[in-house]
Coordinates of C-alpha atoms in Angstrom, one line a residue:
X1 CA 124.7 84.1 88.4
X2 CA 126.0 82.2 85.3
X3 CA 129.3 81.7 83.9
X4 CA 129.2 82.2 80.6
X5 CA 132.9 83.3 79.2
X6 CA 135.9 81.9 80.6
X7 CA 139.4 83.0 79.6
X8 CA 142.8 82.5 80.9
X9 CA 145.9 84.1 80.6
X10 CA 148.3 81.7 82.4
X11 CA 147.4 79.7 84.8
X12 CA 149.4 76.4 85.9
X13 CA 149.6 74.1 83.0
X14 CA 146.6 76.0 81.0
X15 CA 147.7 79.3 78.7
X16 CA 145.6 81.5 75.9
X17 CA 142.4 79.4 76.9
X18 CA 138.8 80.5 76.0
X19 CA 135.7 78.9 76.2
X20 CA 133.1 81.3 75.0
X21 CA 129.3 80.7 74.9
X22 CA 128.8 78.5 77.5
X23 CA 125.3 77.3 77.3
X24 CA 122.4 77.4 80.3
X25 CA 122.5 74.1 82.4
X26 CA 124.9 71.4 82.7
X27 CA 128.6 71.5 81.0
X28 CA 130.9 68.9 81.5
X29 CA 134.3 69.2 80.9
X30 CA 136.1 65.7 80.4
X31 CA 140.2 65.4 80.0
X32 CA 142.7 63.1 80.6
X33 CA 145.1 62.9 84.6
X34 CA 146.8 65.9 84.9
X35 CA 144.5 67.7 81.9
X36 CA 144.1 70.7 83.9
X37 CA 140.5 70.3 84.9
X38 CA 141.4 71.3 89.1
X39 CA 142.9 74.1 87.4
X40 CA 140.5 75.3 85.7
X41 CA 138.4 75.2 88.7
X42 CA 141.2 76.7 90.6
X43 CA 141.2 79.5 88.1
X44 CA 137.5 80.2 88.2
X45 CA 137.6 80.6 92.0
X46 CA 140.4 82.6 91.8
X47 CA 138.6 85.2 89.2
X48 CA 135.6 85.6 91.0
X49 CA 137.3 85.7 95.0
X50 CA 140.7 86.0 94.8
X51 CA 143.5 84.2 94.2
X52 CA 145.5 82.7 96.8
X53 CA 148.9 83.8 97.9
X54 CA 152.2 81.5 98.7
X55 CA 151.6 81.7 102.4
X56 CA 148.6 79.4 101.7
X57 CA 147.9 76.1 101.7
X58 CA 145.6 76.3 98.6
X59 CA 147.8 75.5 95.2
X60 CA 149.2 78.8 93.8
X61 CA 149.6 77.7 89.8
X62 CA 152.3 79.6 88.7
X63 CA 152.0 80.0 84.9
X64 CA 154.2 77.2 83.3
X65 CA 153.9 77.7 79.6
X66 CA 153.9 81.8 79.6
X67 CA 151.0 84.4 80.2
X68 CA 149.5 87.0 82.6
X69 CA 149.0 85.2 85.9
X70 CA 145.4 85.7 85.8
X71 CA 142.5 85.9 83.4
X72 CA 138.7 87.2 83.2
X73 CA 135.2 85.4 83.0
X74 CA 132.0 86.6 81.3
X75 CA 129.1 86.9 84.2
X76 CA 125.2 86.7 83.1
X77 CA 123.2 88.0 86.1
X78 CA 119.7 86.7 87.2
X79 CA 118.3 89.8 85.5
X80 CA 120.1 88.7 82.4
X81 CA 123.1 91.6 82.1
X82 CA 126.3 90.4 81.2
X83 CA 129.4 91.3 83.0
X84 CA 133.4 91.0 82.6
X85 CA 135.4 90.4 85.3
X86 CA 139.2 90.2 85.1
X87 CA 141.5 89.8 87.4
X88 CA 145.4 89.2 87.8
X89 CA 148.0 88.2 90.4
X90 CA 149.5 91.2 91.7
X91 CA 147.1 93.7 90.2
X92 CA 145.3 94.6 92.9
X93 CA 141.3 94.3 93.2
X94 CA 139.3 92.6 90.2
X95 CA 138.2 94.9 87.8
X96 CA 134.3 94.4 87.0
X97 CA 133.0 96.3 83.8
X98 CA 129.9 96.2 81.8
X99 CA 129.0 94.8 78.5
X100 CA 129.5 98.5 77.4
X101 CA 132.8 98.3 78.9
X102 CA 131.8 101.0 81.5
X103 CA 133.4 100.0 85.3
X104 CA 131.5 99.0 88.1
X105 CA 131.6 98.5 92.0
X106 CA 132.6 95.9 94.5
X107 CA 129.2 96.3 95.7
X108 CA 127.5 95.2 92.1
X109 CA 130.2 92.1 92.5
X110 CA 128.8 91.3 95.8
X111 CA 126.2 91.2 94.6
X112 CA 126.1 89.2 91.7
X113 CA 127.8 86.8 93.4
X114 CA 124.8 86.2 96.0
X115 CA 127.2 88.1 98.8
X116 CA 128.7 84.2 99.1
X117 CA 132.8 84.7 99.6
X118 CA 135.4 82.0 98.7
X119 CA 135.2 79.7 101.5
X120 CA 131.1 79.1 101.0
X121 CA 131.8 79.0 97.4
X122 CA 134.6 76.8 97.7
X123 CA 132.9 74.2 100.2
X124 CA 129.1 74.2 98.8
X125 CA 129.2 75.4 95.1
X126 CA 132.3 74.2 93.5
X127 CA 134.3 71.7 95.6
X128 CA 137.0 69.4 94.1
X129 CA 138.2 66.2 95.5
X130 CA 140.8 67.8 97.3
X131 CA 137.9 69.5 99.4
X132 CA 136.1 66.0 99.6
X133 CA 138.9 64.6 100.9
X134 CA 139.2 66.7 103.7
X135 CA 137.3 66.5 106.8
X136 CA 137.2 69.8 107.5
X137 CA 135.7 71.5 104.7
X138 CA 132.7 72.4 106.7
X139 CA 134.5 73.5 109.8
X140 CA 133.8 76.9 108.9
X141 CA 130.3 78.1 110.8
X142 CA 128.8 80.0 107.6
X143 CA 129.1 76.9 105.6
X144 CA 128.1 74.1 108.2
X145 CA 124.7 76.6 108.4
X146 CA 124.2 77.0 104.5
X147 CA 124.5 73.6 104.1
X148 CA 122.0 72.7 107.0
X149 CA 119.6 75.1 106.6
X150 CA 119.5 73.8 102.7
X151 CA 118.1 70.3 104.3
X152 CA 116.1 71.6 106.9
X153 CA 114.6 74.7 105.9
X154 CA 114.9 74.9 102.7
X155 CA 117.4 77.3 100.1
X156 CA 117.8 80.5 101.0
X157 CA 116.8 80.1 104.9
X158 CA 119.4 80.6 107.9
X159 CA 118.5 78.5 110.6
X160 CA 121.5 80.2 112.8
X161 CA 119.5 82.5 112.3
X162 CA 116.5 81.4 113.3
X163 CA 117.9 79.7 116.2
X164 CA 119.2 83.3 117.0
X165 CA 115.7 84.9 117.1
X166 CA 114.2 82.2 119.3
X167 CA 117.2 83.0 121.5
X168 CA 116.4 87.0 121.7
X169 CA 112.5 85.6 122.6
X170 CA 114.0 83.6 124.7
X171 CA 116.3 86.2 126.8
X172 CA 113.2 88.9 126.4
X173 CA 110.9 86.7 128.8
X174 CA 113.8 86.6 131.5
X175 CA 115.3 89.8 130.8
X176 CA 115.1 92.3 134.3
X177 CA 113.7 95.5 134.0
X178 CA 115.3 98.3 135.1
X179 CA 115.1 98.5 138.7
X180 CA 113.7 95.1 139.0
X181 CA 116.0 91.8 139.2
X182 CA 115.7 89.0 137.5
X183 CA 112.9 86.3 137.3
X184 CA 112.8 82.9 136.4
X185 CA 110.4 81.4 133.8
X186 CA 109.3 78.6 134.8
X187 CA 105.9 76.5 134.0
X188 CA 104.6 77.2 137.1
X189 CA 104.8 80.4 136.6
X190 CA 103.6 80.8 133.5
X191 CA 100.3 78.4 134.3
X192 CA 99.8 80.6 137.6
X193 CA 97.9 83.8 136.0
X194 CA 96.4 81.6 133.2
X195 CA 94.9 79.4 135.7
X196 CA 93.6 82.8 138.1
X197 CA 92.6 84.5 134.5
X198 CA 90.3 81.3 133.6
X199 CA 88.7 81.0 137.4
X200 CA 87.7 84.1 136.7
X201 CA 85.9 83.6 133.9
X202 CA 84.4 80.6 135.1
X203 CA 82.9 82.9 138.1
X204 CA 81.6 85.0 135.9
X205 CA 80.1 82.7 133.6
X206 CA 78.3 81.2 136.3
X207 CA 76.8 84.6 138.1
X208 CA 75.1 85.1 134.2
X209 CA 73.6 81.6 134.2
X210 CA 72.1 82.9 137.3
X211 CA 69.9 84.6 136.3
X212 CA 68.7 82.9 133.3
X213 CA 65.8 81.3 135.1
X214 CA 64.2 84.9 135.9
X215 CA 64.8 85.9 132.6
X216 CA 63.4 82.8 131.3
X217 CA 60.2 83.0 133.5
X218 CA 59.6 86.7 132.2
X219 CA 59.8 85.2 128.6
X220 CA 56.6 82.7 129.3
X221 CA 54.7 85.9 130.8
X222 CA 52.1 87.4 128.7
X223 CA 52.5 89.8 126.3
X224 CA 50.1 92.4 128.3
X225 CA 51.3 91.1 131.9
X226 CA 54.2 92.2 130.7
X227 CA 53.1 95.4 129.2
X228 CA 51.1 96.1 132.4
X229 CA 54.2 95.7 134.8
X230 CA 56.3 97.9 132.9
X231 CA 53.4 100.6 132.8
X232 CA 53.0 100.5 136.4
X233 CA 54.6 99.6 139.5
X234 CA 58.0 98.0 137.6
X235 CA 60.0 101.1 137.0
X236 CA 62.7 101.5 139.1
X237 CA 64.7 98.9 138.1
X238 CA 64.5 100.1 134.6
X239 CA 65.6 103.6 135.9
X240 CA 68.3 102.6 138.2
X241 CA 69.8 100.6 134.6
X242 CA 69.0 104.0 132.7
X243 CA 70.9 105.6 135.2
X244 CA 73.8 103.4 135.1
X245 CA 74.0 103.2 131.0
X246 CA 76.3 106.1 129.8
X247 CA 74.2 108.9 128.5
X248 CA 74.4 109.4 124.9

């Protein structure tokens, strides 16, 4: 999502201000103390999440010089579509329309707006120095994990909840059946079967090296010693294995 419109109403100290055409990448806005620069930001928030009531402890900027408590921004999508959203104190929800003008669903906001809500947005994509002041702008679990898993895993990637599926791997291997009570995972317990599985293996590995020195010594008979015993006296162990092998 990119902010490309802003216009406001009345808002604190700012009235009847648009910016229009923002362009892609950085804009800095620059003013003097008290210019209305929190304000703006303020605003923006308050546009795309809702602004804050009086019972609050975020500022509520009543309008000072006149206006609509409230304004819109212009939206560009990451497919490109442009969108208006307006909103005002006291008007209810925001009202999200098209560049046609046609109306649209809090869903489609939700979505533009990467299903982040005001305190991740707040906290992570548009702080002010009143959040960096306080200490506990990250108390808030969705945030502390956005802004770990950023570091650690990379954009995009929870590791809550990654930690959550380890967790449900976890409780699988220890889980009781039903009808059967609980058992304890231990190394021992895991190493027992491997152990048995891999003795097993090593018996059988050594009953086939066995008989490697009669099937060696047949190798270094001649070819018509060979064909000779075969013709002959040597059959019944070849019948007994045709016996055994599954008929076709």
């Amino acid at each position: 999502m990119r902010i490309e419109e802003i216009r406001v109403d009345g808002y604190g100290t700012l009235a009847d201000v648009n910016i229009r055409e923002l362009p892609v990448g950085l804009t800095i806005i620059s003013g003097d103390n008290e210019a209305g620069k929190s304000t703006l930001l303020d605003f923006v928030r308050g546009v795309l999440f809702g602004f804050p009531n009086r019972n609050r402890r975020l500022a509520y900027h009543v309008p000072l010089r006149g206006g609509r408590h409230g304004g819109a921004v212009g939206l560009v999508d990451e497919d490109g579509a442009r969108w208006h959203l307006e909103r005002h104190v006291g008007a209810g929800d925001a009202l999200l329309t098209t560049a046609d003008g046609l109306p649209a669903s809090h869903e489609i906001l939700q979505k533009i707006l990467g299903n982040a809500d005001d305190a991740l947005f707040r906290n992570v994509f548009a702080f002010g120095l009143s959040e960096l002041s306080l200490f506990d702008s990250l108390d808030r679990e969705e945030v502390r994990d956005i802004v770990f898993s950023a570091g650690v895993l990379g954009a995009g990637r929870s590791a809550r909840r990654a930690t959550a599926e380890l967790e449900a791997l976890r409780m699988a291997l220890v889980r009781p059946r039903k009808g059967r009570p609980m058992t304890r995972v231990t190394p021992s317990s895991i190493e027992r079967p491997i152990s048995a599985r891999l003795a097993k293996l090593v018996r059988d590995t050594s009953s086939a090296w066995q008989s490697t020195p009669s099937i060696s010594r047949l190798s270094r008979l001649p070819r018509s010693s060979c064909k000779r015993s075969l013709d002959t006296s040597d059959t019944g162990p070849l019948e007994q294995s045709h016996s055994l092998s599954p008929r076709r």
